[in-house]
mmCIF file of C-alpha atoms and ligand atoms in Angstrom:
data_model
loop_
_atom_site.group_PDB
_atom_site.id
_atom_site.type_symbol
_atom_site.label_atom_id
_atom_site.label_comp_id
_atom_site.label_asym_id
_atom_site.label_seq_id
_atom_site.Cartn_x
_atom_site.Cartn_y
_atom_site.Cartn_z
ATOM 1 C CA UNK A 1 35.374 -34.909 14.335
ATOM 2 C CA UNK A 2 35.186 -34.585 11.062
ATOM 3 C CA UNK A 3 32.282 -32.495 9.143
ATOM 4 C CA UNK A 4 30.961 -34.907 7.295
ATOM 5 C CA UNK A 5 27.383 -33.922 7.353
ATOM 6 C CA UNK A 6 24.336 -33.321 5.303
ATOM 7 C CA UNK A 7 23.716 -30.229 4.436
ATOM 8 C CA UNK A 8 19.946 -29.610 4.988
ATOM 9 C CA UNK A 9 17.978 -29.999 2.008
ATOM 10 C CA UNK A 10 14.391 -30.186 1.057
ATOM 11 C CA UNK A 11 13.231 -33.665 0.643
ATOM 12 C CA UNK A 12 9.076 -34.522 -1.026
ATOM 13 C CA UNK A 13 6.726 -36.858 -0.296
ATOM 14 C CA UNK A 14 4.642 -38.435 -2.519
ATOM 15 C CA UNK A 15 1.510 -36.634 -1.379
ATOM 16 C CA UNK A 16 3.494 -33.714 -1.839
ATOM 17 C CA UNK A 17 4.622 -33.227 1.703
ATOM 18 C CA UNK A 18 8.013 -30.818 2.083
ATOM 19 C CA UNK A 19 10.420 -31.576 4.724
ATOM 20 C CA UNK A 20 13.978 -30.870 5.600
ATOM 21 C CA UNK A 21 16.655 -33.477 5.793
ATOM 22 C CA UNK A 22 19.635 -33.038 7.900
ATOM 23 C CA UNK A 23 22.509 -34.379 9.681
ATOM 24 C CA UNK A 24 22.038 -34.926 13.608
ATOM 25 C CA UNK A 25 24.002 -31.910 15.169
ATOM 26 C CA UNK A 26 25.187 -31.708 19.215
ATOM 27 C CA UNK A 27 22.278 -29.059 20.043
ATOM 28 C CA UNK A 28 19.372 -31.957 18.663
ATOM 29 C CA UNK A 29 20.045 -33.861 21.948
ATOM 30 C CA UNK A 30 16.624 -32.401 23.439
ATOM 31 C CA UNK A 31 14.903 -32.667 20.505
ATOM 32 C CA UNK A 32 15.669 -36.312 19.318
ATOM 33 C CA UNK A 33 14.667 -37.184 23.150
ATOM 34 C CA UNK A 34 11.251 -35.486 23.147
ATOM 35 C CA UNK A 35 11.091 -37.196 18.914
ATOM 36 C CA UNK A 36 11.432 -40.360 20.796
ATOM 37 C CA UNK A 37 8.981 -39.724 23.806
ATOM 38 C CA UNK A 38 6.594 -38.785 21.253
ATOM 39 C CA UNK A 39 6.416 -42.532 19.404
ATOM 40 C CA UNK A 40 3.714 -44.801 20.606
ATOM 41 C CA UNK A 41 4.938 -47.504 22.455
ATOM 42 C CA UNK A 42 4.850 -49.798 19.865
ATOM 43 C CA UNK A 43 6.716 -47.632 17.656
ATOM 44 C CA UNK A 44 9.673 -47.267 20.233
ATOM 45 C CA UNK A 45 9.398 -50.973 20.740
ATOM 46 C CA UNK A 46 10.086 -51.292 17.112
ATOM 47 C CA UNK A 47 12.967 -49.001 16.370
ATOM 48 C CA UNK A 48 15.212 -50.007 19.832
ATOM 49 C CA UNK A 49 13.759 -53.328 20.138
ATOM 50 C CA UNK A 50 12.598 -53.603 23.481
ATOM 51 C CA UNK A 51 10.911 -51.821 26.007
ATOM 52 C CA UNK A 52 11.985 -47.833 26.779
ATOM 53 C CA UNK A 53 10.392 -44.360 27.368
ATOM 54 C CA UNK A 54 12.986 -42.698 26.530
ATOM 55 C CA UNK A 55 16.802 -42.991 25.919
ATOM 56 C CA UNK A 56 19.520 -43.240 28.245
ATOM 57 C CA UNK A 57 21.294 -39.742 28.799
ATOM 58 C CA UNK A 58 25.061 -42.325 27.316
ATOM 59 C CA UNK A 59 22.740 -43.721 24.706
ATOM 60 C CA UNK A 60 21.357 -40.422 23.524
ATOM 61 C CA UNK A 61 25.000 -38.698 23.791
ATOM 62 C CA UNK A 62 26.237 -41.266 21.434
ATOM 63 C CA UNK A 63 23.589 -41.012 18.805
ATOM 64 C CA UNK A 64 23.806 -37.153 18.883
ATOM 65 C CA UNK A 65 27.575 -37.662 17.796
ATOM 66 C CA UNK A 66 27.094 -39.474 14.430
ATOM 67 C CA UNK A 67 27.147 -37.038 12.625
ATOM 68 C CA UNK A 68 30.596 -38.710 10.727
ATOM 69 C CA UNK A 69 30.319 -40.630 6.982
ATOM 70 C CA UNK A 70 30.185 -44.176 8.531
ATOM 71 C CA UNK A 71 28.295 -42.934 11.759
ATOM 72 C CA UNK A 72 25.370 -40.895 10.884
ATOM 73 C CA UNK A 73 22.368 -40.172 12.421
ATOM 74 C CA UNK A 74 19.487 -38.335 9.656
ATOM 75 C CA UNK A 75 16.805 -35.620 10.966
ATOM 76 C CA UNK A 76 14.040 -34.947 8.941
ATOM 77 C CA UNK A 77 11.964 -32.521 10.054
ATOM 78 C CA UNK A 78 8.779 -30.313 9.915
ATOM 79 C CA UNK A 79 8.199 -26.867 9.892
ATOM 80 C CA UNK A 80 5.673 -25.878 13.212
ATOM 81 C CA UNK A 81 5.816 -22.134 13.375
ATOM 82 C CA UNK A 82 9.100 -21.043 13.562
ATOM 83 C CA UNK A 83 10.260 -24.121 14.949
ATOM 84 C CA UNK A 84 11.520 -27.032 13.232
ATOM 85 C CA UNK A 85 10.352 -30.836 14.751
ATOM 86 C CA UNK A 86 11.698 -34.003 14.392
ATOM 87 C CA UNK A 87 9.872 -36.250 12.609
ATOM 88 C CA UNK A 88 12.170 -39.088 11.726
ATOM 89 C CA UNK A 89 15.175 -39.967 12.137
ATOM 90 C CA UNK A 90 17.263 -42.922 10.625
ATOM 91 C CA UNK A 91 20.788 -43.941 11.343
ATOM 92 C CA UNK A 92 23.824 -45.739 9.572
ATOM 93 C CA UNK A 93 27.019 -47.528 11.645
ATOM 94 C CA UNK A 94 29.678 -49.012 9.283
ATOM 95 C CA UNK A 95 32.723 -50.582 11.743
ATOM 96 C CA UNK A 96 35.995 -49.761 10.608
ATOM 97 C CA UNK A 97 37.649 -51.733 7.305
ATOM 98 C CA UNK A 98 33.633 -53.341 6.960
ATOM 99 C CA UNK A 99 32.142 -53.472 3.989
ATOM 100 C CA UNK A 100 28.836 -54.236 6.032
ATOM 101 C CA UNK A 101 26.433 -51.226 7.585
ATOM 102 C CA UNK A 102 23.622 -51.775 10.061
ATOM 103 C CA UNK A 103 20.969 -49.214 9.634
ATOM 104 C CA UNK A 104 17.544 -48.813 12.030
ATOM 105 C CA UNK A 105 14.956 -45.773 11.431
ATOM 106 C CA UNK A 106 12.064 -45.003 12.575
ATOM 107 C CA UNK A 107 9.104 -42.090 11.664
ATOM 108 C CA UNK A 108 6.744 -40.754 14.356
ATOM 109 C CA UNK A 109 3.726 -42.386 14.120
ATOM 110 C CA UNK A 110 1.376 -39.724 12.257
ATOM 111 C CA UNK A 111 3.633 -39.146 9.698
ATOM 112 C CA UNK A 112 3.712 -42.685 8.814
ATOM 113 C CA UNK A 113 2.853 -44.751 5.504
ATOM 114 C CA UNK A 114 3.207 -41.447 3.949
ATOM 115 C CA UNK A 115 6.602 -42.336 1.963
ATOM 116 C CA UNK A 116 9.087 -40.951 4.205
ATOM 117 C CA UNK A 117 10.365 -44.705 5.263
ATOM 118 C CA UNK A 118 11.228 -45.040 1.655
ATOM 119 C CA UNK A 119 13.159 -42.268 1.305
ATOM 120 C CA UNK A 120 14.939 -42.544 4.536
ATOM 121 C CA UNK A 121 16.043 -45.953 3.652
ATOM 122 C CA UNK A 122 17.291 -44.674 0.097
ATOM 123 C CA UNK A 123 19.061 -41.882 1.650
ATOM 124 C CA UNK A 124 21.045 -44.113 3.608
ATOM 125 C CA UNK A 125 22.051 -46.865 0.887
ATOM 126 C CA UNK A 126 23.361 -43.686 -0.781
ATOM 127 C CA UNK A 127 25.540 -42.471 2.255
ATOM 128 C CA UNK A 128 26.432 -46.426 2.744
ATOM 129 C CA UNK A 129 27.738 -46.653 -0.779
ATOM 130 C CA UNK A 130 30.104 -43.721 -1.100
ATOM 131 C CA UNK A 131 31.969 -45.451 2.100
ATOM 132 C CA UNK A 132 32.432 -48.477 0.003
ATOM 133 C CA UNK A 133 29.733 -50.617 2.108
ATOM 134 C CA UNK A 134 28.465 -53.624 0.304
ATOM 135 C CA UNK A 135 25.869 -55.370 2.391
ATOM 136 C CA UNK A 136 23.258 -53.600 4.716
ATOM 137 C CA UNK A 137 21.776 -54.997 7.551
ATOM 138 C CA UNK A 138 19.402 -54.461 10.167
ATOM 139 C CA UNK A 139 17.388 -56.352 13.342
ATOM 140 C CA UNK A 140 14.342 -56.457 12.970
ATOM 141 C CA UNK A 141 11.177 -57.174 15.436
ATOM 142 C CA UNK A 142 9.791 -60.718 13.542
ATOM 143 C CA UNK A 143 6.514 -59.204 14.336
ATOM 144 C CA UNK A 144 7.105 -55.758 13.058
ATOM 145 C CA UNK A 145 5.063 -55.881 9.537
ATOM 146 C CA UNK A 146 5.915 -52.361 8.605
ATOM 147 C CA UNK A 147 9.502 -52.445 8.652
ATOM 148 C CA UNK A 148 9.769 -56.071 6.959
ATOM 149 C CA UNK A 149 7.355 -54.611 4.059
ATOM 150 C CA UNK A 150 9.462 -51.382 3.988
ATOM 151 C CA UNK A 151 12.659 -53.688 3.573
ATOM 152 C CA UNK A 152 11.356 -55.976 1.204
ATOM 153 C CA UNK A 153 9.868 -53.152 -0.811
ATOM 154 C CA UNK A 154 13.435 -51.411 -0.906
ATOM 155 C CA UNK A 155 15.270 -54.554 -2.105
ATOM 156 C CA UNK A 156 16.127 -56.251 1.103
ATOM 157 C CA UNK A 157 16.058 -60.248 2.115
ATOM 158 C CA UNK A 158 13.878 -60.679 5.272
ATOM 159 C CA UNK A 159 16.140 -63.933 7.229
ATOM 160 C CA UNK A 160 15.450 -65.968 10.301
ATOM 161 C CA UNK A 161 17.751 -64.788 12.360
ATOM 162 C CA UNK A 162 18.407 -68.650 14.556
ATOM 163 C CA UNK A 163 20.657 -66.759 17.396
ATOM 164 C CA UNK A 164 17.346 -64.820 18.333
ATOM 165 C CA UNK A 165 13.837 -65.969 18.357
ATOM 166 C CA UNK A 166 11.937 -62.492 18.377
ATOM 167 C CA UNK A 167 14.168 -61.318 15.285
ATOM 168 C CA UNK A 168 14.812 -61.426 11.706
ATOM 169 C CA UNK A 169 17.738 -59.836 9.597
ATOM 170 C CA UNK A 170 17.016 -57.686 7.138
ATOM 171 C CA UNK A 171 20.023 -57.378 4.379
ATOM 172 C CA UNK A 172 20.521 -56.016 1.366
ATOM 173 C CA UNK A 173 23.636 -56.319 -1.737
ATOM 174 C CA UNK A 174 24.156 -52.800 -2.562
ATOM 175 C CA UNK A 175 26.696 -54.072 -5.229
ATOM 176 C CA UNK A 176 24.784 -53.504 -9.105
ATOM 177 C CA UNK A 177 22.818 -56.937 -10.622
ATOM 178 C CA UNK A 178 25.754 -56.783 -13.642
ATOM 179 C CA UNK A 179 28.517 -56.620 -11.102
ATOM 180 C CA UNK A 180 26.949 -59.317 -9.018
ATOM 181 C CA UNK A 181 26.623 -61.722 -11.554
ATOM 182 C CA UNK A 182 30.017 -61.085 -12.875
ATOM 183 C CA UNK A 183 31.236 -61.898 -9.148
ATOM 184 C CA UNK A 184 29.280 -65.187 -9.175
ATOM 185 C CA UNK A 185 30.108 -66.217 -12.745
ATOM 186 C CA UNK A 186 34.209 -65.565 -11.871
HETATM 187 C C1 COA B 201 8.869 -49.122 9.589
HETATM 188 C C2 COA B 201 8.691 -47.651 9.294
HETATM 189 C C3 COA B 201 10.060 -46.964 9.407
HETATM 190 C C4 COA B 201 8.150 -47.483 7.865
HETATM 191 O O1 COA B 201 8.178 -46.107 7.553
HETATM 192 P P1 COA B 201 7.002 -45.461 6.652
HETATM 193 O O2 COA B 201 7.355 -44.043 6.421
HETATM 194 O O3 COA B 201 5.714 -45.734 7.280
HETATM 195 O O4 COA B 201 7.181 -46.317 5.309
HETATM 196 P P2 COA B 201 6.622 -45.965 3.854
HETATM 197 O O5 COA B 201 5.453 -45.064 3.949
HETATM 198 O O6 COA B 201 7.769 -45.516 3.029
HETATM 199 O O7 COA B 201 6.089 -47.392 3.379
HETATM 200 C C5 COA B 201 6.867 -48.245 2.575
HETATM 201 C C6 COA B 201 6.319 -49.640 2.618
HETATM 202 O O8 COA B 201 6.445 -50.167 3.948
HETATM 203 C C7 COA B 201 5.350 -51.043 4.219
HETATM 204 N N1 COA B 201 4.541 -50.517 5.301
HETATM 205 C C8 COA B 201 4.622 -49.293 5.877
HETATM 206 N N2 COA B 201 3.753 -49.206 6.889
HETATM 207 C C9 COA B 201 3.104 -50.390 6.946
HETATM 208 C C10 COA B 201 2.110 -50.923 7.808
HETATM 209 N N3 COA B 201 1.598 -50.190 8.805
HETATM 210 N N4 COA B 201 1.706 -52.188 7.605
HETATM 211 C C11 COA B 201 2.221 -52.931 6.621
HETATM 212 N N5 COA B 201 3.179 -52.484 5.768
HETATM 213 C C12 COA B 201 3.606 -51.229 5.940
HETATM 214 C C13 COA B 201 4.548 -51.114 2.938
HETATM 215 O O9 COA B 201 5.092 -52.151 2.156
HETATM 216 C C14 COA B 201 4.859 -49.767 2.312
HETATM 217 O O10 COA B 201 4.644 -49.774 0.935
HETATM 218 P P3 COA B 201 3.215 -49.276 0.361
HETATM 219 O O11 COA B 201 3.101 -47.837 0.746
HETATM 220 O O12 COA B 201 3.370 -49.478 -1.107
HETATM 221 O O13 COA B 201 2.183 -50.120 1.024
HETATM 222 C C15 COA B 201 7.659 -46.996 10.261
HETATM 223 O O14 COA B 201 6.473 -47.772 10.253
HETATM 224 C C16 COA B 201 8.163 -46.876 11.680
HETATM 225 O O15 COA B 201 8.829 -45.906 12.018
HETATM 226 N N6 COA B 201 7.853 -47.847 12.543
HETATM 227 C C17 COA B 201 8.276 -47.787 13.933
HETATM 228 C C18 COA B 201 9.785 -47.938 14.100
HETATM 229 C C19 COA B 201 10.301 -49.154 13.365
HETATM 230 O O16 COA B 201 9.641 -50.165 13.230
HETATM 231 N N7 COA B 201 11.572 -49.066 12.919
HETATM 232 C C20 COA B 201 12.230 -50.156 12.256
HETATM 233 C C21 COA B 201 13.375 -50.630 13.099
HETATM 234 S S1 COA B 201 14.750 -51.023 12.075
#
């Protein structure tokens, strides 16, 4: 596999807060599962759309590898000591010859409506865009307030999605306002 990944860099919060963004790497496997143990219920009802406690040993094993440009998986972490914990993590999948990419994050619970959502979300249109994807989507939880005010506060259309009741579709153009009205005047 190719070593596509993010170098880890400092990323700031609005209030100032200093974390460390990073690619997913193989040894994170533990880490991302106790990350995901650690989100209230409703959280990890959110972010995987149903009902888990933690992730499947296959499911886990595939996140861990997307650590590619059109599969990628983003850490950002905290500084605890010496140790470094998860504290988000937020993930792009482009299929092959697509010029659509379905992204789904989520932040532990006390670290969020601090920013980090935003910046996640930003982070990943940029990754999206230098792989030529035009549209990003996501599933969302019709009941899940946070993420539709995250999208819609990051540029996104919030749609009824009419194959599935509990959902909506988040999407977004990534393509510049000039070069979309050029599209729809030609
Ligand atoms: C959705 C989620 C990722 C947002 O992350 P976040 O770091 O809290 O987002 P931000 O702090 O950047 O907030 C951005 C905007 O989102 C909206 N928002 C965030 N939390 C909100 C809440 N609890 N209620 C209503 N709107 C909220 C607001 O519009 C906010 O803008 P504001 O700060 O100007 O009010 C986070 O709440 C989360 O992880 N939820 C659980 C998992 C999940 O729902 N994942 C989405 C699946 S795709």
């Amino acid at each position: 596999m190719s070593n596509a990944g993010v170098e880890p860099h400092p990323i700031v919060l609005p209030g100032n807060e200093c974390l460390i963004l990073r690619t997913i790497q193989s040894q994170d496997a533990e880490g991302l599962q106790a990350y995901v143990r650690g989100l209230s219920s409703e959280s990890r009802r959110n972010r995987f759309l149903g009902t888990l406690s933690e992730l499947a040993p296959t499911r886990l094993d595939d996140l861990i590898r997307m650590c590619g440009p059109r599969h990628v998986v983003l850490l950002a972490l905290t500084q605890i000591g010496s140790k470094l914990q998860t504290v988000a993590e937020a993930m792009l999948m482009v299929a092959p010859d697509s010029e659509r990419g379905e992204i789904a994050l989520s932040v532990t619970d006390i670290w969020q409506h601090r920013g980090l959502g935003t910046v996640l979300i930003t982070h990943l249109e940029v990754r999206a865009k230098r792989v030529g994807v035009r549209y990003l989507f996501g599933d969302v939880l019709r009941t899940n307030t946070a993420m539709k005010g995250l999208a819609r506060k990051s540029g996104y259309s919030v749609r009824t999605l009419f194959t599935d009741a509990r959902l909506v579709e988040i999407v977004k153009d990534l393509a510049p306002a000039n070069a979309r009205s050029a599209r729809q005047a030609g």
